[in-house]
JSON list of N, CA and C and ligand atoms in Angstrom, two decimals:
[
{"chain": "A", "resi": 224, "resn": "MET", "atom": "N", "xyz": [13.05, -9.53, -7.89]},
{"chain": "A", "resi": 224, "resn": "MET", "atom": "CA", "xyz": [12.17, -8.70, -7.06]},
{"chain": "A", "resi": 224, "resn": "MET", "atom": "C", "xyz": [11.20, -9.59, -6.27]},
{"chain": "A", "resi": 225, "resn": "ALA", "atom": "N", "xyz": [11.08, -9.30, -4.99]},
{"chain": "A", "resi": 225, "resn": "ALA", "atom": "CA", "xyz": [10.19, -10.10, -4.16]},
{"chain": "A", "resi": 225, "resn": "ALA", "atom": "C", "xyz": [8.78, -9.52, -4.16]},
{"chain": "A", "resi": 226, "resn": "ASP", "atom": "N", "xyz": [7.82, -10.40, -3.91]},
{"chain": "A", "resi": 226, "resn": "ASP", "atom": "CA", "xyz": [6.45, -9.94, -3.75]},
{"chain": "A", "resi": 226, "resn": "ASP", "atom": "C", "xyz": [6.21, -9.50, -2.31]},
{"chain": "A", "resi": 227, "resn": "CYS", "atom": "N", "xyz": [5.33, -8.53, -2.14]},
{"chain": "A", "resi": 227, "resn": "CYS", "atom": "CA", "xyz": [4.94, -8.08, -0.80]},
{"chain": "A", "resi": 227, "resn": "CYS", "atom": "C", "xyz": [4.21, -9.20, -0.07]},
{"chain": "A", "resi": 228, "resn": "GLU", "atom": "N", "xyz": [4.48, -9.34, 1.22]},
{"chain": "A", "resi": 228, "resn": "GLU", "atom": "CA", "xyz": [3.82, -10.40, 1.99]},
{"chain": "A", "resi": 228, "resn": "GLU", "atom": "C", "xyz": [2.30, -10.19, 2.11]},
{"chain": "A", "resi": 229, "resn": "CYS", "atom": "N", "xyz": [1.86, -8.93, 1.91]},
{"chain": "A", "resi": 229, "resn": "CYS", "atom": "CA", "xyz": [0.44, -8.61, 2.04]},
{"chain": "A", "resi": 229, "resn": "CYS", "atom": "C", "xyz": [-0.35, -8.90, 0.75]},
{"chain": "A", "resi": 230, "resn": "LEU", "atom": "N", "xyz": [0.37, -9.18, -0.30]},
{"chain": "A", "resi": 230, "resn": "LEU", "atom": "CA", "xyz": [-0.23, -9.25, -1.63]},
{"chain": "A", "resi": 230, "resn": "LEU", "atom": "C", "xyz": [-1.52, -10.08, -1.74]},
{"chain": "A", "resi": 231, "resn": "PRO", "atom": "N", "xyz": [-1.59, -11.29, -1.16]},
{"chain": "A", "resi": 231, "resn": "PRO", "atom": "CA", "xyz": [-2.81, -12.08, -1.35]},
{"chain": "A", "resi": 231, "resn": "PRO", "atom": "C", "xyz": [-4.07, -11.42, -0.81]},
{"chain": "A", "resi": 232, "resn": "GLY", "atom": "N", "xyz": [-3.96, -10.69, 0.31]},
{"chain": "A", "resi": 232, "resn": "GLY", "atom": "CA", "xyz": [-5.16, -10.11, 0.90]},
{"chain": "A", "resi": 232, "resn": "GLY", "atom": "C", "xyz": [-5.25, -8.61, 0.75]},
{"chain": "A", "resi": 233, "resn": "CYS", "atom": "N", "xyz": [-4.36, -8.02, -0.03]},
{"chain": "A", "resi": 233, "resn": "CYS", "atom": "CA", "xyz": [-4.33, -6.56, -0.11]},
{"chain": "A", "resi": 233, "resn": "CYS", "atom": "C", "xyz": [-5.44, -6.01, -1.01]},
{"chain": "A", "resi": 234, "resn": "PRO", "atom": "N", "xyz": [-6.26, -5.10, -0.50]},
{"chain": "A", "resi": 234, "resn": "PRO", "atom": "CA", "xyz": [-7.35, -4.55, -1.32]},
{"chain": "A", "resi": 234, "resn": "PRO", "atom": "C", "xyz": [-6.85, -3.77, -2.53]},
{"chain": "A", "resi": 235, "resn": "PHE", "atom": "N", "xyz": [-5.67, -3.17, -2.40]},
{"chain": "A", "resi": 235, "resn": "PHE", "atom": "CA", "xyz": [-5.14, -2.46, -3.57]},
{"chain": "A", "resi": 235, "resn": "PHE", "atom": "C", "xyz": [-4.73, -3.46, -4.64]},
{"chain": "A", "resi": 236, "resn": "PHE", "atom": "N", "xyz": [-3.94, -4.43, -4.25]},
{"chain": "A", "resi": 236, "resn": "PHE", "atom": "CA", "xyz": [-3.44, -5.38, -5.25]},
{"chain": "A", "resi": 236, "resn": "PHE", "atom": "C", "xyz": [-4.58, -6.15, -5.91]},
{"chain": "A", "resi": 237, "resn": "ASN", "atom": "N", "xyz": [-5.63, -6.41, -5.14]},
{"chain": "A", "resi": 237, "resn": "ASN", "atom": "CA", "xyz": [-6.74, -7.22, -5.65]},
{"chain": "A", "resi": 237, "resn": "ASN", "atom": "C", "xyz": [-7.91, -6.39, -6.17]},
{"chain": "A", "resi": 238, "resn": "ASP", "atom": "N", "xyz": [-7.62, -5.10, -6.46]},
{"chain": "A", "resi": 238, "resn": "ASP", "atom": "CA", "xyz": [-8.62, -4.20, -7.08]},
{"chain": "A", "resi": 238, "resn": "ASP", "atom": "C", "xyz": [-9.90, -4.07, -6.28]},
{"chain": "A", "resi": 239, "resn": "LYS", "atom": "N", "xyz": [-9.77, -4.04, -4.95]},
{"chain": "A", "resi": 239, "resn": "LYS", "atom": "CA", "xyz": [-10.97, -3.93, -4.11]},
{"chain": "A", "resi": 239, "resn": "LYS", "atom": "C", "xyz": [-11.19, -2.51, -3.58]},
{"chain": "A", "resi": 240, "resn": "MET", "atom": "N", "xyz": [-10.35, -1.57, -3.97]},
{"chain": "A", "resi": 240, "resn": "MET", "atom": "CA", "xyz": [-10.52, -0.21, -3.48]},
{"chain": "A", "resi": 240, "resn": "MET", "atom": "C", "xyz": [-11.54, 0.52, -4.35]},
{"chain": "A", "resi": 241, "resn": "ALA", "atom": "N", "xyz": [-12.21, 1.50, -3.74]},
{"chain": "A", "resi": 241, "resn": "ALA", "atom": "CA", "xyz": [-13.32, 2.17, -4.42]},
{"chain": "A", "resi": 241, "resn": "ALA", "atom": "C", "xyz": [-12.88, 2.86, -5.71]},
{"chain": "A", "resi": 242, "resn": "ASN", "atom": "N", "xyz": [-11.79, 3.59, -5.64]},
{"chain": "A", "resi": 242, "resn": "ASN", "atom": "CA", "xyz": [-11.34, 4.32, -6.82]},
{"chain": "A", "resi": 242, "resn": "ASN", "atom": "C", "xyz": [-9.92, 3.92, -7.17]},
{"chain": "A", "resi": 243, "resn": "MET", "atom": "N", "xyz": [-9.80, 2.95, -7.99]},
{"chain": "A", "resi": 243, "resn": "MET", "atom": "CA", "xyz": [-8.45, 2.50, -8.37]},
{"chain": "A", "resi": 243, "resn": "MET", "atom": "C", "xyz": [-7.83, 3.55, -9.29]},
{"chain": "A", "resi": 244, "resn": "PRO", "atom": "N", "xyz": [-6.61, 4.00, -8.97]},
{"chain": "A", "resi": 244, "resn": "PRO", "atom": "CA", "xyz": [-5.99, 5.02, -9.81]},
{"chain": "A", "resi": 244, "resn": "PRO", "atom": "C", "xyz": [-5.62, 4.47, -11.18]},
{"chain": "A", "resi": 245, "resn": "ALA", "atom": "N", "xyz": [-5.52, 5.37, -12.14]},
{"chain": "A", "resi": 245, "resn": "ALA", "atom": "CA", "xyz": [-5.13, 4.98, -13.49]},
{"chain": "A", "resi": 245, "resn": "ALA", "atom": "C", "xyz": [-3.75, 4.31, -13.49]},
{"chain": "A", "resi": 246, "resn": "MET", "atom": "N", "xyz": [-2.96, 4.70, -12.50]},
{"chain": "A", "resi": 246, "resn": "MET", "atom": "CA", "xyz": [-1.59, 4.17, -12.40]},
{"chain": "A", "resi": 246, "resn": "MET", "atom": "C", "xyz": [-1.54, 2.83, -11.66]},
{"chain": "A", "resi": 247, "resn": "ALA", "atom": "N", "xyz": [-2.69, 2.24, -11.38]},
{"chain": "A", "resi": 247, "resn": "ALA", "atom": "CA", "xyz": [-2.72, 1.05, -10.51]},
{"chain": "A", "resi": 247, "resn": "ALA", "atom": "C", "xyz": [-1.76, -0.05, -10.97]},
{"chain": "A", "resi": 248, "resn": "SER", "atom": "N", "xyz": [-1.75, -0.35, -12.26]},
{"chain": "A", "resi": 248, "resn": "SER", "atom": "CA", "xyz": [-0.90, -1.46, -12.68]},
{"chain": "A", "resi": 248, "resn": "SER", "atom": "C", "xyz": [0.57, -1.10, -12.55]},
{"chain": "A", "resi": 249, "resn": "THR", "atom": "N", "xyz": [0.89, 0.18, -12.75]},
{"chain": "A", "resi": 249, "resn": "THR", "atom": "CA", "xyz": [2.27, 0.63, -12.56]},
{"chain": "A", "resi": 249, "resn": "THR", "atom": "C", "xyz": [2.67, 0.49, -11.11]},
{"chain": "A", "resi": 250, "resn": "TYR", "atom": "N", "xyz": [1.78, 0.91, -10.21]},
{"chain": "A", "resi": 250, "resn": "TYR", "atom": "CA", "xyz": [2.07, 0.81, -8.78]},
{"chain": "A", "resi": 250, "resn": "TYR", "atom": "C", "xyz": [2.22, -0.65, -8.35]},
{"chain": "A", "resi": 251, "resn": "LYS", "atom": "N", "xyz": [1.42, -1.51, -8.92]},
{"chain": "A", "resi": 251, "resn": "LYS", "atom": "CA", "xyz": [1.52, -2.94, -8.56]},
{"chain": "A", "resi": 251, "resn": "LYS", "atom": "C", "xyz": [2.90, -3.48, -8.90]},
{"chain": "A", "resi": 252, "resn": "SER", "atom": "N", "xyz": [3.40, -3.13, -10.09]},
{"chain": "A", "resi": 252, "resn": "SER", "atom": "CA", "xyz": [4.75, -3.61, -10.44]},
{"chain": "A", "resi": 252, "resn": "SER", "atom": "C", "xyz": [5.79, -2.93, -9.59]},
{"chain": "A", "resi": 253, "resn": "LYS", "atom": "N", "xyz": [5.60, -1.62, -9.37]},
{"chain": "A", "resi": 253, "resn": "LYS", "atom": "CA", "xyz": [6.63, -0.87, -8.64]},
{"chain": "A", "resi": 253, "resn": "LYS", "atom": "C", "xyz": [6.70, -1.27, -7.17]},
{"chain": "A", "resi": 254, "resn": "TYR", "atom": "N", "xyz": [5.54, -1.31, -6.53]},
{"chain": "A", "resi": 254, "resn": "TYR", "atom": "CA", "xyz": [5.51, -1.58, -5.08]},
{"chain": "A", "resi": 254, "resn": "TYR", "atom": "C", "xyz": [5.23, -3.05, -4.75]},
{"chain": "A", "resi": 255, "resn": "CYS", "atom": "N", "xyz": [4.08, -3.54, -5.16]},
{"chain": "A", "resi": 255, "resn": "CYS", "atom": "CA", "xyz": [3.63, -4.87, -4.72]},
{"chain": "A", "resi": 255, "resn": "CYS", "atom": "C", "xyz": [4.58, -5.98, -5.14]},
{"chain": "A", "resi": 256, "resn": "GLN", "atom": "N", "xyz": [5.19, -5.82, -6.30]},
{"chain": "A", "resi": 256, "resn": "GLN", "atom": "CA", "xyz": [6.08, -6.86, -6.79]},
{"chain": "A", "resi": 256, "resn": "GLN", "atom": "C", "xyz": [7.51, -6.35, -6.86]},
{"chain": "A", "resi": 257, "resn": "GLY", "atom": "N", "xyz": [7.85, -5.47, -5.93]},
{"chain": "A", "resi": 257, "resn": "GLY", "atom": "CA", "xyz": [9.19, -4.92, -5.93]},
{"chain": "A", "resi": 257, "resn": "GLY", "atom": "C", "xyz": [9.50, -4.18, -4.64]},
{"chain": "A", "resi": 258, "resn": "ASP", "atom": "N", "xyz": [9.32, -2.87, -4.70]},
{"chain": "A", "resi": 258, "resn": "ASP", "atom": "CA", "xyz": [9.74, -2.00, -3.60]},
{"chain": "A", "resi": 258, "resn": "ASP", "atom": "C", "xyz": [8.64, -1.82, -2.56]},
{"chain": "A", "resi": 259, "resn": "PHE", "atom": "N", "xyz": [8.17, -2.94, -2.01]},
{"chain": "A", "resi": 259, "resn": "PHE", "atom": "CA", "xyz": [7.03, -2.86, -1.08]},
{"chain": "A", "resi": 259, "resn": "PHE", "atom": "C", "xyz": [7.39, -2.12, 0.20]},
{"chain": "A", "resi": 260, "resn": "ALA", "atom": "N", "xyz": [8.67, -2.08, 0.57]},
{"chain": "A", "resi": 260, "resn": "ALA", "atom": "CA", "xyz": [9.07, -1.37, 1.79]},
{"chain": "A", "resi": 260, "resn": "ALA", "atom": "C", "xyz": [8.72, 0.11, 1.71]},
{"chain": "A", "resi": 261, "resn": "ASN", "atom": "N", "xyz": [8.58, 0.63, 0.49]},
{"chain": "A", "resi": 261, "resn": "ASN", "atom": "CA", "xyz": [8.22, 2.04, 0.32]},
{"chain": "A", "resi": 261, "resn": "ASN", "atom": "C", "xyz": [6.75, 2.25, 0.00]},
{"chain": "A", "resi": 262, "resn": "CYS", "atom": "N", "xyz": [5.94, 1.23, 0.14]},
{"chain": "A", "resi": 262, "resn": "CYS", "atom": "CA", "xyz": [4.49, 1.36, -0.07]},
{"chain": "A", "resi": 262, "resn": "CYS", "atom": "C", "xyz": [3.86, 1.93, 1.20]},
{"chain": "A", "resi": 263, "resn": "ALA", "atom": "N", "xyz": [3.01, 2.93, 1.03]},
{"chain": "A", "resi": 263, "resn": "ALA", "atom": "CA", "xyz": [2.35, 3.57, 2.17]},
{"chain": "A", "resi": 263, "resn": "ALA", "atom": "C", "xyz": [1.54, 2.56, 2.98]},
{"chain": "A", "resi": 264, "resn": "ARG", "atom": "N", "xyz": [0.82, 1.69, 2.30]},
{"chain": "A", "resi": 264, "resn": "ARG", "atom": "CA", "xyz": [0.00, 0.70, 3.00]},
{"chain": "A", "resi": 264, "resn": "ARG", "atom": "C", "xyz": [0.90, -0.26, 3.81]},
{"chain": "A", "resi": 265, "resn": "TYR", "atom": "N", "xyz": [1.99, -0.68, 3.18]},
{"chain": "A", "resi": 265, "resn": "TYR", "atom": "CA", "xyz": [2.90, -1.61, 3.85]},
{"chain": "A", "resi": 265, "resn": "TYR", "atom": "C", "xyz": [3.54, -0.96, 5.08]},
{"chain": "A", "resi": 266, "resn": "MET", "atom": "N", "xyz": [3.90, 0.32, 4.94]},
{"chain": "A", "resi": 266, "resn": "MET", "atom": "CA", "xyz": [4.54, 1.03, 6.06]},
{"chain": "A", "resi": 266, "resn": "MET", "atom": "C", "xyz": [3.63, 1.07, 7.27]},
{"chain": "A", "resi": 267, "resn": "VAL", "atom": "N", "xyz": [2.35, 1.38, 7.06]},
{"chain": "A", "resi": 267, "resn": "VAL", "atom": "CA", "xyz": [1.41, 1.43, 8.19]},
{"chain": "A", "resi": 267, "resn": "VAL", "atom": "C", "xyz": [1.19, 0.02, 8.74]},
{"chain": "A", "resi": 268, "resn": "PHE", "atom": "N", "xyz": [1.06, -0.93, 7.85]},
{"chain": "A", "resi": 268, "resn": "PHE", "atom": "CA", "xyz": [0.89, -2.33, 8.27]},
{"chain": "A", "resi": 268, "resn": "PHE", "atom": "C", "xyz": [2.03, -2.78, 9.18]},
{"chain": "A", "resi": 269, "resn": "LYS", "atom": "N", "xyz": [3.25, -2.48, 8.77]},
{"chain": "A", "resi": 269, "resn": "LYS", "atom": "CA", "xyz": [4.42, -2.90, 9.55]},
{"chain": "A", "resi": 269, "resn": "LYS", "atom": "C", "xyz": [4.50, -2.18, 10.90]},
{"chain": "A", "resi": 270, "resn": "ALA", "atom": "N", "xyz": [4.16, -0.88, 10.89]},
{"chain": "A", "resi": 270, "resn": "ALA", "atom": "CA", "xyz": [4.32, -0.08, 12.11]},
{"chain": "A", "resi": 270, "resn": "ALA", "atom": "C", "xyz": [3.19, -0.32, 13.10]},
{"chain": "A", "resi": 271, "resn": "LEU", "atom": "N", "xyz": [1.96, -0.41, 12.61]},
{"chain": "A", "resi": 271, "resn": "LEU", "atom": "CA", "xyz": [0.80, -0.40, 13.51]},
{"chain": "A", "resi": 271, "resn": "LEU", "atom": "C", "xyz": [-0.10, -1.63, 13.39]},
{"chain": "A", "resi": 272, "resn": "GLY", "atom": "N", "xyz": [0.12, -2.44, 12.38]},
{"chain": "A", "resi": 272, "resn": "GLY", "atom": "CA", "xyz": [-0.72, -3.62, 12.19]},
{"chain": "A", "resi": 272, "resn": "GLY", "atom": "C", "xyz": [-1.81, -3.39, 11.16]},
{"chain": "A", "resi": 273, "resn": "LYS", "atom": "N", "xyz": [-2.31, -4.46, 10.64]},
{"chain": "A", "resi": 273, "resn": "LYS", "atom": "CA", "xyz": [-3.27, -4.42, 9.53]},
{"chain": "A", "resi": 273, "resn": "LYS", "atom": "C", "xyz": [-4.52, -3.58, 9.81]},
{"chain": "A", "resi": 274, "resn": "PRO", "atom": "N", "xyz": [-5.12, -3.66, 11.02]},
{"chain": "A", "resi": 274, "resn": "PRO", "atom": "CA", "xyz": [-6.34, -2.89, 11.27]},
{"chain": "A", "resi": 274, "resn": "PRO", "atom": "C", "xyz": [-6.14, -1.38, 11.17]},
{"chain": "A", "resi": 275, "resn": "SER", "atom": "N", "xyz": [-4.91, -0.91, 11.26]},
{"chain": "A", "resi": 275, "resn": "SER", "atom": "CA", "xyz": [-4.65, 0.53, 11.21]},
{"chain": "A", "resi": 275, "resn": "SER", "atom": "C", "xyz": [-4.47, 1.06, 9.78]},
{"chain": "A", "resi": 276, "resn": "VAL", "atom": "N", "xyz": [-4.46, 0.18, 8.80]},
{"chain": "A", "resi": 276, "resn": "VAL", "atom": "CA", "xyz": [-4.27, 0.64, 7.42]},
{"chain": "A", "resi": 276, "resn": "VAL", "atom": "C", "xyz": [-5.61, 1.13, 6.87]},
{"chain": "A", "resi": 277, "resn": "PRO", "atom": "N", "xyz": [-5.70, 2.44, 6.55]},
{"chain": "A", "resi": 277, "resn": "PRO", "atom": "CA", "xyz": [-6.97, 2.95, 6.03]},
{"chain": "A", "resi": 277, "resn": "PRO", "atom": "C", "xyz": [-7.35, 2.26, 4.73]},
{"chain": "A", "resi": 278, "resn": "MET", "atom": "N", "xyz": [-8.63, 2.04, 4.55]},
{"chain": "A", "resi": 278, "resn": "MET", "atom": "CA", "xyz": [-9.15, 1.38, 3.36]},
{"chain": "A", "resi": 278, "resn": "MET", "atom": "C", "xyz": [-8.75, 2.15, 2.09]},
{"chain": "A", "resi": 279, "resn": "ASP", "atom": "N", "xyz": [-8.67, 3.48, 2.22]},
{"chain": "A", "resi": 279, "resn": "ASP", "atom": "CA", "xyz": [-8.44, 4.30, 1.02]},
{"chain": "A", "resi": 279, "resn": "ASP", "atom": "C", "xyz": [-7.01, 4.81, 0.90]},
{"chain": "A", "resi": 280, "resn": "LEU", "atom": "N", "xyz": [-6.07, 4.16, 1.55]},
{"chain": "A", "resi": 280, "resn": "LEU", "atom": "CA", "xyz": [-4.67, 4.58, 1.45]},
{"chain": "A", "resi": 280, "resn": "LEU", "atom": "C", "xyz": [-4.01, 3.91, 0.23]},
{"chain": "A", "resi": 281, "resn": "TYR", "atom": "N", "xyz": [-3.41, 4.73, -0.62]},
{"chain": "A", "resi": 281, "resn": "TYR", "atom": "CA", "xyz": [-2.77, 4.20, -1.83]},
{"chain": "A", "resi": 281, "resn": "TYR", "atom": "C", "xyz": [-1.26, 4.06, -1.62]},
{"chain": "A", "resi": 282, "resn": "PRO", "atom": "N", "xyz": [-0.64, 3.16, -2.37]},
{"chain": "A", "resi": 282, "resn": "PRO", "atom": "CA", "xyz": [0.79, 2.87, -2.16]},
{"chain": "A", "resi": 282, "resn": "PRO", "atom": "C", "xyz": [1.70, 4.09, -2.23]},
{"chain": "A", "resi": 283, "resn": "ASN", "atom": "N", "xyz": [1.34, 5.06, -3.06]},
{"chain": "A", "resi": 283, "resn": "ASN", "atom": "CA", "xyz": [2.21, 6.23, -3.25]},
{"chain": "A", "resi": 283, "resn": "ASN", "atom": "C", "xyz": [2.01, 7.31, -2.20]},
{"chain": "A", "resi": 284, "resn": "GLN", "atom": "N", "xyz": [1.13, 7.10, -1.23]},
{"chain": "A", "resi": 284, "resn": "GLN", "atom": "CA", "xyz": [0.83, 8.14, -0.23]},
{"chain": "A", "resi": 284, "resn": "GLN", "atom": "C", "xyz": [1.69, 7.99, 1.02]},
{"chain": "A", "resi": 285, "resn": "LYS", "atom": "N", "xyz": [2.99, 8.06, 0.79]},
{"chain": "A", "resi": 285, "resn": "LYS", "atom": "CA", "xyz": [3.93, 7.88, 1.90]},
{"chain": "A", "resi": 285, "resn": "LYS", "atom": "C", "xyz": [3.81, 8.96, 2.98]},
{"chain": "A", "resi": 286, "resn": "ASP", "atom": "N", "xyz": [3.54, 10.19, 2.55]},
{"chain": "A", "resi": 286, "resn": "ASP", "atom": "CA", "xyz": [3.39, 11.27, 3.53]},
{"chain": "A", "resi": 286, "resn": "ASP", "atom": "C", "xyz": [2.24, 10.98, 4.48]},
{"chain": "A", "resi": 287, "resn": "THR", "atom": "N", "xyz": [1.13, 10.54, 3.92]},
{"chain": "A", "resi": 287, "resn": "THR", "atom": "CA", "xyz": [-0.03, 10.19, 4.74]},
{"chain": "A", "resi": 287, "resn": "THR", "atom": "C", "xyz": [0.34, 9.04, 5.69]},
{"chain": "A", "resi": 288, "resn": "ALA", "atom": "N", "xyz": [1.06, 8.06, 5.16]},
{"chain": "A", "resi": 288, "resn": "ALA", "atom": "CA", "xyz": [1.48, 6.93, 6.00]},
{"chain": "A", "resi": 288, "resn": "ALA", "atom": "C", "xyz": [2.33, 7.40, 7.17]},
{"chain": "A", "resi": 289, "resn": "SER", "atom": "N", "xyz": [3.29, 8.28, 6.89]},
{"chain": "A", "resi": 289, "resn": "SER", "atom": "CA", "xyz": [4.16, 8.78, 7.97]},
{"chain": "A", "resi": 289, "resn": "SER", "atom": "C", "xyz": [3.34, 9.48, 9.03]},
{"chain": "A", "resi": 290, "resn": "ARG", "atom": "N", "xyz": [2.34, 10.26, 8.58]},
{"chain": "A", "resi": 290, "resn": "ARG", "atom": "CA", "xyz": [1.49, 11.00, 9.54]},
{"chain": "A", "resi": 290, "resn": "ARG", "atom": "C", "xyz": [0.72, 10.02, 10.41]},
{"chain": "A", "resi": 291, "resn": "ILE", "atom": "N", "xyz": [0.17, 8.99, 9.81]},
{"chain": "A", "resi": 291, "resn": "ILE", "atom": "CA", "xyz": [-0.60, 7.99, 10.57]},
{"chain": "A", "resi": 291, "resn": "ILE", "atom": "C", "xyz": [0.31, 7.30, 11.59]},
{"chain": "A", "resi": 292, "resn": "ILE", "atom": "N", "xyz": [1.51, 6.96, 11.15]},
{"chain": "A", "resi": 292, "resn": "ILE", "atom": "CA", "xyz": [2.44, 6.26, 12.03]},
{"chain": "A", "resi": 292, "resn": "ILE", "atom": "C", "xyz": [2.86, 7.13, 13.22]},
{"chain": "A", "resi": 293, "resn": "LYS", "atom": "N", "xyz": [2.96, 8.44, 12.95]},
{"chain": "A", "resi": 293, "resn": "LYS", "atom": "CA", "xyz": [3.32, 9.36, 14.03]},
{"chain": "A", "resi": 293, "resn": "LYS", "atom": "C", "xyz": [2.12, 9.66, 14.94]},
{"chain": "A", "resi": 294, "resn": "GLY", "atom": "N", "xyz": [0.96, 9.18, 14.55]},
{"chain": "A", "resi": 294, "resn": "GLY", "atom": "CA", "xyz": [-0.21, 9.35, 15.39]},
{"chain": "A", "resi": 294, "resn": "GLY", "atom": "C", "xyz": [-1.02, 10.60, 15.07]},
{"chain": "A", "resi": 295, "resn": "GLY", "atom": "N", "xyz": [-0.80, 11.18, 13.91]},
{"chain": "A", "resi": 295, "resn": "GLY", "atom": "CA", "xyz": [-1.50, 12.41, 13.52]},
{"chain": "A", "resi": 295, "resn": "GLY", "atom": "C", "xyz": [-2.76, 12.17, 12.81]},
{"chain": "B", "resi": 14, "resn": "SF4", "atom": "S1", "xyz": [2.99, -3.29, -1.62]},
{"chain": "B", "resi": 14, "resn": "SF4", "atom": "FE1", "xyz": [1.36, -2.18, -0.58]},
{"chain": "B", "resi": 14, "resn": "SF4", "atom": "S2", "xyz": [-0.37, -2.14, -1.98]},
{"chain": "B", "resi": 14, "resn": "SF4", "atom": "FE2", "xyz": [1.06, -3.72, -2.66]},
{"chain": "B", "resi": 14, "resn": "SF4", "atom": "S3", "xyz": [0.35, -5.64, -1.74]},
{"chain": "B", "resi": 14, "resn": "SF4", "atom": "FE3", "xyz": [1.85, -4.73, -0.35]},
{"chain": "B", "resi": 14, "resn": "SF4", "atom": "S4", "xyz": [0.66, -3.51, 1.07]},
{"chain": "B", "resi": 14, "resn": "SF4", "atom": "FE4", "xyz": [-0.64, -3.91, -0.69]}
]
C-alpha cells in the first residue's frame, strides 16, 4: 500500500483538525496509507488544488468532496 502524497502536510493525518473523529486512526490506515484516491480531501486536492480543500473536510466525506468539485 502506498502512502498519500499529501501525508506530510495533511492536517488530518497530522492531527491538526479541530475535531478529530474517533475513527481517525482507522481512516489513516484506510485512506492515508492505502486508498488515498478515495479520500475526500485528496479528491478536492487533485481536482482543484490544495487551497480549495476545506479545513474541516474529513477523508470519508466523499459526497461533500464531489459537491465542492462540481462547484456547489
Ligand atoms: S489520504 Fe486524505 S487525509 Fe490522508 S493524507 Fe491524503 S489527503 Fe490527507
